[in-house]
Short mmCIF file of C-alpha atoms and ligand atoms in Angstrom, two decimals:
data_model
loop_
_atom_site.label_atom_id
_atom_site.label_comp_id
_atom_site.label_asym_id
_atom_site.label_seq_id
_atom_site.Cartn_x
_atom_site.Cartn_y
_atom_site.Cartn_z
CA MET Q 1 19.75 13.30 3.60
CA SER Q 2 23.18 12.75 2.21
CA GLY Q 3 24.27 10.11 4.68
CA HIS Q 4 27.59 11.93 5.01
CA GLY Q 5 26.55 13.78 8.20
CA ASP Q 6 27.75 13.03 11.72
CA ALA Q 7 26.35 10.00 13.52
CA HIS Q 8 23.91 11.02 16.14
CA PRO Q 9 23.71 8.50 19.02
CA MET Q 10 20.56 8.37 21.14
CA THR Q 11 19.54 6.50 24.28
CA SER Q 12 16.15 5.45 25.55
CA GLY Q 13 15.46 4.48 29.15
CA LYS Q 14 12.68 2.81 31.08
CA CYS Q 15 9.80 5.21 31.69
CA GLY Q 16 6.48 5.41 33.52
CA GLY Q 17 3.12 4.92 31.80
CA LEU Q 18 2.66 6.90 28.56
CA ARG Q 19 -0.29 9.32 28.50
CA GLY Q 20 -1.76 11.78 26.06
CA THR Q 21 -2.46 12.20 22.37
CA ALA Q 22 0.10 11.31 19.69
CA LEU Q 23 -0.32 13.32 16.49
CA VAL Q 24 1.83 11.36 14.07
CA PRO Q 25 2.98 12.89 10.76
CA GLY Q 26 1.42 12.52 7.32
CA ASP Q 27 1.70 9.32 5.33
CA LYS Q 28 5.04 9.03 3.55
CA SER Q 29 3.78 7.00 0.58
CA ILE Q 30 0.90 9.38 -0.06
CA SER Q 31 3.12 12.45 0.42
CA HIS Q 32 5.59 11.33 -2.29
CA ARG Q 33 2.71 10.56 -4.64
CA ALA Q 34 0.91 13.85 -3.99
CA LEU Q 35 4.04 15.73 -5.14
CA ILE Q 36 4.72 13.49 -8.14
CA PHE Q 37 1.13 13.26 -9.40
CA GLY Q 38 0.73 16.99 -8.75
CA ALA Q 39 3.78 17.59 -10.95
CA MET Q 40 2.13 15.58 -13.76
CA ALA Q 41 -1.21 17.39 -13.59
CA VAL Q 42 -1.91 20.58 -15.52
CA GLY Q 43 -2.45 23.38 -12.97
CA GLU Q 44 -2.20 23.73 -9.21
CA THR Q 45 -2.53 20.84 -6.77
CA LYS Q 46 -2.97 21.82 -3.12
CA ILE Q 47 -1.72 19.52 -0.39
CA THR Q 48 -2.35 19.59 3.36
CA GLY Q 49 -0.77 17.33 5.97
CA LEU Q 50 2.28 16.64 3.80
CA LEU Q 51 5.02 14.77 5.65
CA GLU Q 52 7.94 17.18 5.87
CA GLY Q 53 10.45 14.38 6.37
CA GLN Q 54 13.70 14.44 4.43
CA ASP Q 55 12.58 11.70 2.00
CA VAL Q 56 9.62 13.77 0.87
CA LEU Q 57 11.61 17.03 0.80
CA ASP Q 58 14.05 15.28 -1.55
CA THR Q 59 11.14 14.33 -3.84
CA ALA Q 60 9.90 17.96 -3.75
CA ARG Q 61 13.37 19.11 -4.83
CA ALA Q 62 13.42 16.51 -7.61
CA MET Q 63 10.03 17.67 -8.92
CA ARG Q 64 11.40 21.21 -9.13
CA ALA Q 65 14.42 19.89 -11.05
CA PHE Q 66 12.02 18.36 -13.62
CA GLY Q 67 10.23 21.69 -14.06
CA ALA Q 68 7.29 21.70 -11.61
CA THR Q 69 6.75 24.63 -9.25
CA VAL Q 70 6.61 23.31 -5.69
CA VAL Q 71 5.92 25.81 -2.89
CA GLN Q 72 5.55 25.44 0.87
CA HIS Q 73 2.86 27.76 2.28
CA GLY Q 74 2.89 26.69 5.94
CA PRO Q 75 3.43 23.57 8.05
CA GLY Q 76 2.26 20.65 5.88
CA ALA Q 77 0.58 23.03 3.40
CA TRP Q 78 2.13 22.86 -0.07
CA SER Q 79 1.19 23.52 -3.67
CA VAL Q 80 2.49 21.95 -6.84
CA HIS Q 81 2.05 23.65 -10.19
CA GLY Q 82 2.31 20.71 -12.56
CA VAL Q 83 3.62 20.54 -16.11
CA GLY Q 84 1.33 17.79 -17.42
CA VAL Q 85 1.95 14.16 -18.47
CA GLY Q 86 5.04 14.15 -20.70
CA GLY Q 87 5.76 17.78 -19.77
CA PHE Q 88 8.89 17.23 -17.64
CA SER Q 89 12.00 19.15 -18.68
CA GLU Q 90 15.44 17.55 -18.49
CA PRO Q 91 17.14 18.23 -15.15
CA SER Q 92 20.42 20.11 -15.39
CA ASP Q 93 22.06 18.22 -12.53
CA VAL Q 94 22.10 14.85 -10.76
CA ILE Q 95 18.89 14.01 -8.88
CA ASP Q 96 19.79 13.10 -5.27
CA CYS Q 97 16.95 11.10 -3.68
CA GLY Q 98 18.75 10.85 -0.33
CA ASN Q 99 17.54 7.78 1.61
CA SER Q 100 14.34 7.20 -0.34
CA GLY Q 101 13.71 4.07 -2.40
CA THR Q 102 10.15 5.21 -3.05
CA GLY Q 103 11.34 8.61 -4.28
CA VAL Q 104 13.95 7.32 -6.71
CA ARG Q 105 11.90 4.40 -8.08
CA LEU Q 106 8.73 6.41 -8.66
CA ILE Q 107 10.61 9.30 -10.24
CA MET Q 108 12.53 6.95 -12.57
CA GLY Q 109 9.16 5.59 -13.71
CA THR Q 110 7.78 9.07 -14.22
CA MET Q 111 10.60 10.24 -16.54
CA ALA Q 112 11.22 6.92 -18.33
CA THR Q 113 8.70 7.53 -21.11
CA THR Q 114 9.82 11.09 -21.92
CA ALA Q 115 12.73 11.82 -24.27
CA MET Q 116 15.29 13.01 -21.72
CA THR Q 117 18.23 11.80 -19.69
CA ALA Q 118 18.47 11.96 -15.92
CA THR Q 119 21.08 10.69 -13.49
CA PHE Q 120 20.03 9.54 -10.01
CA THR Q 121 21.94 9.00 -6.80
CA GLY Q 122 21.29 8.75 -3.08
CA ASP Q 123 22.91 8.19 0.30
CA ALA Q 124 25.07 5.19 1.22
CA SER Q 125 21.95 3.13 2.04
CA LEU Q 126 20.11 3.91 -1.20
CA ARG Q 127 23.26 3.29 -3.28
CA LYS Q 128 23.24 -0.32 -2.03
CA ARG Q 129 19.63 -1.03 -3.01
CA PRO Q 130 18.61 -2.84 -6.22
CA MET Q 131 17.16 -0.69 -9.00
CA GLY Q 132 16.95 -3.53 -11.56
CA ARG Q 133 13.47 -4.39 -10.32
CA VAL Q 134 12.37 -1.02 -11.75
CA THR Q 135 14.68 -0.60 -14.76
CA GLU Q 136 13.73 -4.06 -16.15
CA PRO Q 137 10.06 -3.16 -16.70
CA LEU Q 138 11.03 0.37 -17.76
CA ALA Q 139 13.18 -1.17 -20.53
CA LEU Q 140 10.00 -2.74 -21.95
CA PHE Q 141 8.67 0.80 -22.54
CA GLY Q 142 11.90 1.56 -24.45
CA ALA Q 143 13.90 3.28 -21.68
CA GLN Q 144 17.57 2.47 -21.07
CA ALA Q 145 19.40 2.51 -17.76
CA TYR Q 146 23.12 2.52 -17.03
CA GLY Q 147 24.03 1.98 -13.41
CA ARG Q 148 26.71 0.39 -11.27
CA ARG Q 149 27.16 -3.36 -11.01
CA GLY Q 150 24.05 -5.10 -9.63
CA GLY Q 151 21.83 -2.30 -10.92
CA ARG Q 152 22.88 0.15 -8.20
CA LEU Q 153 22.93 3.94 -8.08
CA PRO Q 154 24.31 6.24 -9.35
CA MET Q 155 22.34 5.41 -12.46
CA THR Q 156 21.51 7.26 -15.66
CA VAL Q 157 18.13 6.67 -17.25
CA VAL Q 158 17.54 7.56 -20.89
CA GLY Q 159 13.80 7.97 -21.36
CA ALA Q 160 12.07 6.42 -24.38
CA ALA Q 161 11.44 8.90 -27.21
CA ASN Q 162 8.71 6.65 -28.66
CA PRO Q 163 7.42 4.64 -25.69
CA VAL Q 164 5.23 1.59 -26.18
CA PRO Q 165 2.71 0.45 -23.55
CA VAL Q 166 3.51 -2.72 -21.60
CA ARG Q 167 1.85 -5.65 -19.88
CA TYR Q 168 3.87 -6.59 -16.83
CA ALA Q 169 3.42 -9.22 -14.11
CA LEU Q 170 5.28 -8.13 -10.97
CA PRO Q 171 7.92 -10.72 -9.99
CA VAL Q 172 8.09 -9.26 -6.43
CA ALA Q 173 5.26 -7.89 -4.28
CA SER Q 174 6.30 -4.23 -4.49
CA ALA Q 175 4.14 -1.13 -4.61
CA GLN Q 176 7.20 0.84 -5.70
CA VAL Q 177 7.66 -1.29 -8.82
CA LYS Q 178 3.92 -1.32 -9.54
CA SER Q 179 3.82 2.47 -9.21
CA ALA Q 180 6.91 3.00 -11.37
CA VAL Q 181 5.29 1.00 -14.18
CA LEU Q 182 1.98 2.86 -13.86
CA LEU Q 183 3.76 6.23 -13.85
CA ALA Q 184 5.72 5.26 -16.97
CA GLY Q 185 2.47 4.04 -18.55
CA LEU Q 186 0.98 7.51 -18.16
CA ASN Q 187 3.07 8.81 -21.05
CA ALA Q 188 2.85 5.71 -23.26
CA PRO Q 189 0.06 5.56 -25.84
CA GLY Q 190 -2.57 2.82 -25.33
CA GLU Q 191 -3.10 0.48 -22.38
CA THR Q 192 -0.48 -0.39 -19.80
CA VAL Q 193 -1.36 -3.41 -17.66
CA VAL Q 194 0.23 -4.39 -14.35
CA ILE Q 195 -0.58 -7.74 -12.75
CA GLU Q 196 0.14 -8.26 -9.07
CA ARG Q 197 -0.37 -11.65 -7.45
CA GLU Q 198 -0.28 -10.33 -3.90
CA PRO Q 199 -2.00 -7.00 -3.29
CA THR Q 200 0.38 -4.23 -2.22
CA ARG Q 201 -0.43 -0.70 -1.05
CA ASP Q 202 -2.90 0.82 -3.50
CA HIS Q 203 -2.28 4.55 -3.06
CA SER Q 204 -1.12 5.03 -6.66
CA GLU Q 205 -4.27 3.44 -8.06
CA ARG Q 206 -6.58 5.45 -5.78
CA MET Q 207 -4.78 8.72 -6.36
CA LEU Q 208 -4.40 8.30 -10.13
CA MET Q 209 -8.16 7.80 -10.36
CA GLY Q 210 -8.62 10.92 -8.20
CA PHE Q 211 -6.36 12.89 -10.59
CA GLY Q 212 -8.59 11.80 -13.49
CA ALA Q 213 -6.64 8.91 -15.04
CA GLN Q 214 -8.66 6.08 -16.56
CA LEU Q 215 -7.61 3.14 -14.46
CA SER Q 216 -9.43 -0.07 -13.60
CA VAL Q 217 -8.59 -2.84 -11.13
CA GLU Q 218 -9.90 -6.33 -11.76
CA ARG Q 219 -9.66 -8.77 -8.88
CA ASN Q 220 -9.10 -12.22 -10.39
CA GLY Q 221 -8.93 -14.79 -7.58
CA ASN Q 222 -5.51 -16.44 -7.63
CA GLN Q 223 -4.27 -14.37 -10.58
CA GLY Q 224 -4.42 -11.42 -8.20
CA HIS Q 225 -5.07 -7.89 -9.39
CA VAL Q 226 -5.02 -6.80 -13.00
CA ILE Q 227 -4.57 -3.03 -13.18
CA THR Q 228 -5.22 -1.38 -16.53
CA LEU Q 229 -4.26 2.21 -17.24
CA GLN Q 230 -5.08 4.21 -20.38
CA GLY Q 231 -2.04 6.20 -21.43
CA ARG Q 232 -1.75 9.93 -22.11
CA PRO Q 233 -4.55 11.22 -19.90
CA GLU Q 234 -4.75 14.87 -18.93
CA LEU Q 235 -4.39 14.75 -15.17
CA ARG Q 236 -6.50 17.30 -13.30
CA PRO Q 237 -5.00 19.04 -10.27
CA GLN Q 238 -6.44 17.95 -6.92
CA THR Q 239 -6.73 18.99 -3.32
CA VAL Q 240 -4.97 16.24 -1.37
CA ALA Q 241 -5.44 15.87 2.41
CA VAL Q 242 -2.72 13.44 3.48
CA PRO Q 243 -3.90 11.10 6.29
CA ARG Q 244 -1.59 10.21 9.18
CA ASP Q 245 0.91 7.44 8.55
CA PRO Q 246 0.06 4.01 10.00
CA SER Q 247 3.75 3.05 9.73
CA SER Q 248 4.77 6.01 11.92
CA ALA Q 249 1.78 5.51 14.27
CA ALA Q 250 3.17 2.02 14.89
CA PHE Q 251 5.95 3.46 17.11
CA PRO Q 252 3.85 5.25 19.78
CA VAL Q 253 1.22 2.48 19.55
CA CYS Q 254 3.77 -0.25 20.23
CA ALA Q 255 5.49 1.81 22.93
CA ALA Q 256 2.16 2.13 24.78
CA LEU Q 257 1.58 -1.63 24.47
CA ILE Q 258 4.84 -2.49 26.27
CA VAL Q 259 5.23 0.36 28.80
CA GLU Q 260 3.27 -0.50 31.93
CA GLY Q 261 0.48 1.92 32.85
CA SER Q 262 0.17 3.44 29.36
CA ASP Q 263 -3.09 4.72 27.88
CA ILE Q 264 -2.77 6.91 24.77
CA LEU Q 265 -4.81 8.12 21.82
CA VAL Q 266 -3.40 8.13 18.28
CA PRO Q 267 -5.96 9.95 16.13
CA GLY Q 268 -6.66 9.82 12.40
CA VAL Q 269 -4.54 6.79 11.47
CA SER Q 270 -5.10 5.34 8.00
CA GLN Q 271 -6.79 1.93 8.12
CA ASN Q 272 -6.30 1.18 4.43
CA LEU Q 273 -6.48 -2.62 4.16
CA THR Q 274 -3.25 -2.71 2.15
CA ARG Q 275 -1.44 -1.11 5.13
CA ASN Q 276 -3.07 -2.50 8.28
CA GLY Q 277 -1.32 -5.88 8.70
CA LEU Q 278 0.50 -4.78 11.89
CA TYR Q 279 -2.74 -3.77 13.60
CA LEU Q 280 -4.34 -7.11 12.72
CA THR Q 281 -1.29 -8.96 14.02
CA LEU Q 282 -1.14 -6.97 17.28
CA THR Q 283 -4.83 -7.66 17.89
CA GLU Q 284 -4.25 -11.39 17.33
CA MET Q 285 -1.39 -11.26 19.85
CA GLY Q 286 -3.73 -9.84 22.49
CA ALA Q 287 -2.99 -6.10 22.22
CA GLU Q 288 -5.59 -3.76 23.68
CA ILE Q 289 -6.31 -1.41 20.80
CA GLU Q 290 -9.71 0.18 20.25
CA PHE Q 291 -10.42 1.48 16.75
CA GLN Q 292 -12.66 4.45 17.52
CA ASN Q 293 -14.61 6.77 15.28
CA PRO Q 294 -13.97 5.06 11.91
CA ARG Q 295 -14.45 7.52 9.04
CA GLU Q 296 -13.02 8.61 5.70
CA GLU Q 297 -10.39 11.37 5.40
CA GLY Q 298 -8.61 12.37 2.22
CA GLY Q 299 -10.10 9.34 0.41
CA GLU Q 300 -8.65 6.89 2.95
CA PRO Q 301 -10.43 5.02 5.77
CA VAL Q 302 -9.08 6.30 9.12
CA ALA Q 303 -9.74 5.64 12.83
CA ASP Q 304 -8.60 6.99 16.20
CA LEU Q 305 -6.60 4.37 18.07
CA ARG Q 306 -6.91 4.10 21.86
CA VAL Q 307 -4.02 1.99 23.07
CA ARG Q 308 -3.39 0.63 26.55
CA PHE Q 309 -0.50 -1.32 28.11
CA SER Q 310 -1.10 -4.97 27.23
CA GLY Q 311 0.60 -7.39 29.59
CA ASN Q 312 -0.90 -10.52 28.03
CA MET Q 313 0.46 -10.46 24.50
CA LYS Q 314 1.32 -13.91 23.10
CA GLY Q 315 3.71 -14.88 20.32
CA ILE Q 316 2.05 -15.94 17.07
CA GLU Q 317 2.87 -17.12 13.54
CA VAL Q 318 2.50 -14.18 11.17
CA PRO Q 319 1.32 -15.59 7.82
CA PRO Q 320 3.55 -14.80 4.81
CA GLU Q 321 0.64 -13.49 2.73
CA ARG Q 322 0.27 -10.66 5.24
CA ALA Q 323 3.79 -9.35 4.56
CA PRO Q 324 2.92 -6.75 1.88
CA SER Q 325 0.39 -5.06 4.18
CA MET Q 326 2.93 -4.64 7.00
CA ILE Q 327 6.25 -4.70 5.18
CA ASP Q 328 7.65 -1.67 7.03
CA GLU Q 329 6.36 -2.81 10.41
CA TYR Q 330 8.45 -5.95 11.02
CA PRO Q 331 11.20 -4.09 12.94
CA ILE Q 332 8.72 -2.77 15.51
CA LEU Q 333 6.77 -6.05 15.52
CA SER Q 334 9.97 -7.88 16.47
CA VAL Q 335 10.26 -5.54 19.47
CA ILE Q 336 6.68 -6.35 20.48
CA ALA Q 337 7.49 -10.05 20.01
CA ALA Q 338 10.43 -9.70 22.42
CA PHE Q 339 8.07 -8.37 25.13
CA ALA Q 340 5.34 -10.97 24.44
CA THR Q 341 5.17 -14.45 25.93
CA GLY Q 342 6.18 -17.31 23.62
CA LYS Q 343 7.69 -17.38 20.16
CA THR Q 344 6.67 -15.16 17.24
CA VAL Q 345 7.52 -16.47 13.78
CA MET Q 346 7.54 -14.02 10.85
CA ARG Q 347 7.64 -15.89 7.54
CA GLY Q 348 7.88 -14.67 3.96
CA VAL Q 349 9.92 -11.61 4.91
CA LYS Q 350 12.96 -11.78 2.59
CA GLU Q 351 12.03 -8.39 1.06
CA LEU Q 352 13.21 -6.94 4.39
CA ARG Q 353 16.76 -7.70 3.28
CA VAL Q 354 16.60 -4.99 0.56
CA LYS Q 355 15.01 -2.15 2.53
CA GLU Q 356 16.93 0.88 3.89
CA SER Q 357 19.05 -1.82 5.60
CA ASP Q 358 18.90 -5.62 5.79
CA ARG Q 359 16.18 -5.37 8.41
CA ILE Q 360 16.25 -9.08 9.36
CA ASP Q 361 19.93 -8.85 10.15
CA ALA Q 362 19.72 -5.43 11.85
CA MET Q 363 16.88 -6.52 14.17
CA ALA Q 364 18.37 -9.95 14.85
CA ARG Q 365 21.80 -8.58 15.84
CA GLY Q 366 20.37 -5.72 17.92
CA LEU Q 367 17.83 -7.85 19.77
CA GLU Q 368 20.48 -10.49 20.48
CA ALA Q 369 22.70 -7.76 21.95
CA CYS Q 370 19.74 -6.81 24.17
CA GLY Q 371 19.55 -10.41 25.46
CA VAL Q 372 16.74 -11.75 23.24
CA LYS Q 373 16.97 -15.17 21.53
CA ILE Q 374 16.50 -15.02 17.76
CA GLU Q 375 16.35 -17.52 14.91
CA GLU Q 376 16.57 -16.46 11.29
CA ASP Q 377 16.92 -17.78 7.79
CA GLU Q 378 16.82 -16.00 4.43
CA ASP Q 379 13.03 -15.57 4.55
CA THR Q 380 12.08 -15.92 8.24
CA LEU Q 381 12.68 -14.11 11.52
CA SER Q 382 11.67 -15.71 14.83
CA VAL Q 383 11.79 -13.96 18.19
CA HIS Q 384 11.58 -15.76 21.55
CA GLY Q 385 9.49 -13.51 23.77
CA MET Q 386 10.73 -12.71 27.28
CA GLY Q 387 7.41 -11.44 28.62
CA PRO Q 388 6.40 -7.94 29.79
CA GLY Q 389 9.45 -6.08 31.17
CA GLY Q 390 11.61 -9.16 30.54
CA VAL Q 391 14.04 -7.81 27.93
CA PRO Q 392 17.45 -7.10 29.55
CA GLY Q 393 18.52 -4.27 27.14
CA GLY Q 394 21.73 -2.43 28.04
CA ALA Q 395 23.19 -2.52 24.52
CA THR Q 396 24.03 -0.16 21.68
CA CYS Q 397 22.36 -1.20 18.43
CA ALA Q 398 23.52 -0.27 14.93
CA THR Q 399 20.89 1.42 12.76
CA HIS Q 400 22.64 1.14 9.35
CA LEU Q 401 21.12 4.44 8.07
CA ASP Q 402 17.63 2.98 8.66
CA HIS Q 403 15.03 5.17 10.37
CA ARG Q 404 12.73 2.28 11.32
CA ILE Q 405 15.56 0.30 12.96
CA ALA Q 406 16.49 3.38 15.01
CA MET Q 407 12.91 4.01 16.17
CA ALA Q 408 12.26 0.32 16.91
CA PHE Q 409 15.23 0.05 19.31
CA LEU Q 410 14.42 3.37 20.99
CA VAL Q 411 10.90 2.05 21.66
CA ALA Q 412 12.41 -1.17 23.07
CA GLY Q 413 14.52 0.91 25.48
CA MET Q 414 11.36 2.44 26.97
CA ALA Q 415 10.40 -0.91 28.55
CA ALA Q 416 13.68 -2.87 28.79
CA LYS Q 417 15.40 -3.44 32.15
CA ALA Q 418 18.44 -1.34 31.15
CA PRO Q 419 18.60 1.57 28.64
CA ILE Q 420 19.09 0.83 24.94
CA SER Q 421 21.17 3.11 22.71
CA VAL Q 422 21.36 3.42 18.95
CA ASP Q 423 24.60 4.40 17.26
CA ASP Q 424 22.86 6.80 14.88
CA ALA Q 425 19.36 8.25 15.16
CA ALA Q 426 19.93 10.81 12.37
CA PRO Q 427 17.94 8.80 9.75
CA ILE Q 428 14.75 9.29 11.78
CA VAL Q 429 14.32 12.67 10.03
CA THR Q 430 13.52 10.84 6.79
CA SER Q 431 10.04 9.84 8.00
CA PHE Q 432 9.32 11.14 11.53
CA PRO Q 433 11.22 14.38 12.26
CA LEU Q 434 9.44 14.99 15.60
CA PHE Q 435 9.77 11.41 16.89
CA GLU Q 436 11.88 12.30 19.95
CA ALA Q 437 9.64 15.23 20.97
CA LEU Q 438 6.45 13.24 20.43
CA MET Q 439 7.61 10.21 22.42
CA ASN Q 440 8.98 12.36 25.26
CA GLY Q 441 5.74 14.38 25.25
CA LEU Q 442 3.90 11.14 26.05
CA GLY Q 443 6.30 10.48 28.94
CA GLY Q 444 9.24 8.78 27.24
CA ASP Q 445 12.87 9.27 28.23
CA ILE Q 446 14.77 9.48 24.93
CA ARG Q 447 17.95 11.53 24.92
CA ARG Q 448 20.82 12.35 22.65
CA SER Q 449 23.81 10.48 24.00
CA GLN Q 450 27.57 10.73 23.64
CA GLY Q 451 28.88 7.26 23.90
CA ARG Q 452 27.87 3.67 24.12
CA VAL Q 453 25.83 1.73 26.66
CA GLY Q 454 26.95 -1.85 27.25
CA PRO Q 455 28.57 -3.76 24.40
CA GLY Q 456 29.58 -1.91 21.22
CA ALA Q 457 27.23 -1.28 18.32
CA VAL Q 458 26.34 -4.54 16.61
C1 S3P C 501 6.38 2.00 -0.49
C2 S3P C 501 6.42 0.66 -0.76
C3 S3P C 501 7.16 -0.32 0.05
C4 S3P C 501 7.59 0.26 1.40
C5 S3P C 501 8.12 1.65 1.28
C6 S3P C 501 7.07 2.57 0.68
C7 S3P C 501 5.61 2.88 -1.39
O1 S3P C 501 8.31 -0.72 -0.66
O2 S3P C 501 8.56 -0.57 2.00
O3 S3P C 501 8.48 2.16 2.55
O4 S3P C 501 5.34 4.04 -1.02
O5 S3P C 501 5.25 2.43 -2.48
P1 S3P C 501 8.21 -1.92 -1.74
O6 S3P C 501 7.24 -1.52 -2.74
O7 S3P C 501 9.58 -2.04 -2.35
O8 S3P C 501 7.83 -3.12 -0.93
#
């Protein structure tokens, strides 16, 4: 997504109980990694269930630009003919990662230990996001990066001709930074070590082991995880079955929790412990979610979620140490909090300020416009719940090129007293292209709209 397209307003109105089965798309994090690791293996990796959202399509295009052969065979069915660790060729043009922080940061890591130069850019949202958190550790390998002030894109990375392995303690809990360092470590001789104090999503570790890298994870009490990777492995191509995305499943799940009379099934949702913080939190709030048929699919624990309208949800304090396991779910959790009874306090969430948008600010302003009382500081968001059906709505909320902000407010509109609009739903294609069709298939009333509802976009 270039971010230069036309804004695409959308409105969501109160609907009757949601019914049916919601087949949510493949996991975004795993989809990016399947393409990137496939490109670094020697031979053909086969992928099923790939998320065909714009973020992942941009990563597929980037892998082609670095010399891999990436082919779509049918819906979700792709193959990647990889060039091997250190086998990337220099791209002949700028790499445009669209809206995707994961795409750009992981790809920078992947090329940073190969003697080549690549220039990266993205849409207006991605060009505001900090890249220093990745280029600082990449400099330890010997790579150099030249970007705009504040370490912003566009940015040129000169890969290290003679990379050295590194030992790096993550200063922020970020799976993107961890993964960028591990990917760079693949083409450095010797052992690269990453230390993370708070566990973040572990898809890179699991998948690298699956692709044949020698990687170990030591769990050291309060030192956290010590991840050790042996450099210069020959990665073996894999067959990757991408499980459904728990971050996308969050939208129909939360819609069913707040729309009276709902009873839906959301099958095959990843229950990876580094991703399930929202589901734990919802259960603590009193949500009626049954985790049926737990099993393993594509190397990830998954379950089928049966979700019913839950009129007795209570506000809670969400502990800060849970943030990494639900970092993308705070926008939709703040919607749930608005329909619960009592106050929900979300602490330790300042990373939300550097996502696709400043998600604390975007949710606070939009919920306030919908009549909900909010308190915020740099690292905390608190929502005063108005009870089931109690949110007035009737506003137009600004999405700031952020797919999860758009989807969160459209879910809120399904249960608010008056419809809620978003100024631009176009970014939803980055992660959940069939969102509108899926939600309306369950009984939602989400429509493309022309103008504004209530006060102007905030
Ligand atoms: C992701 C990591 C998270 C998350 C993003 C996907 C990943 O970002 O917000 O949507 O796939 O590694 P951070 O690592 O910056 O927290």
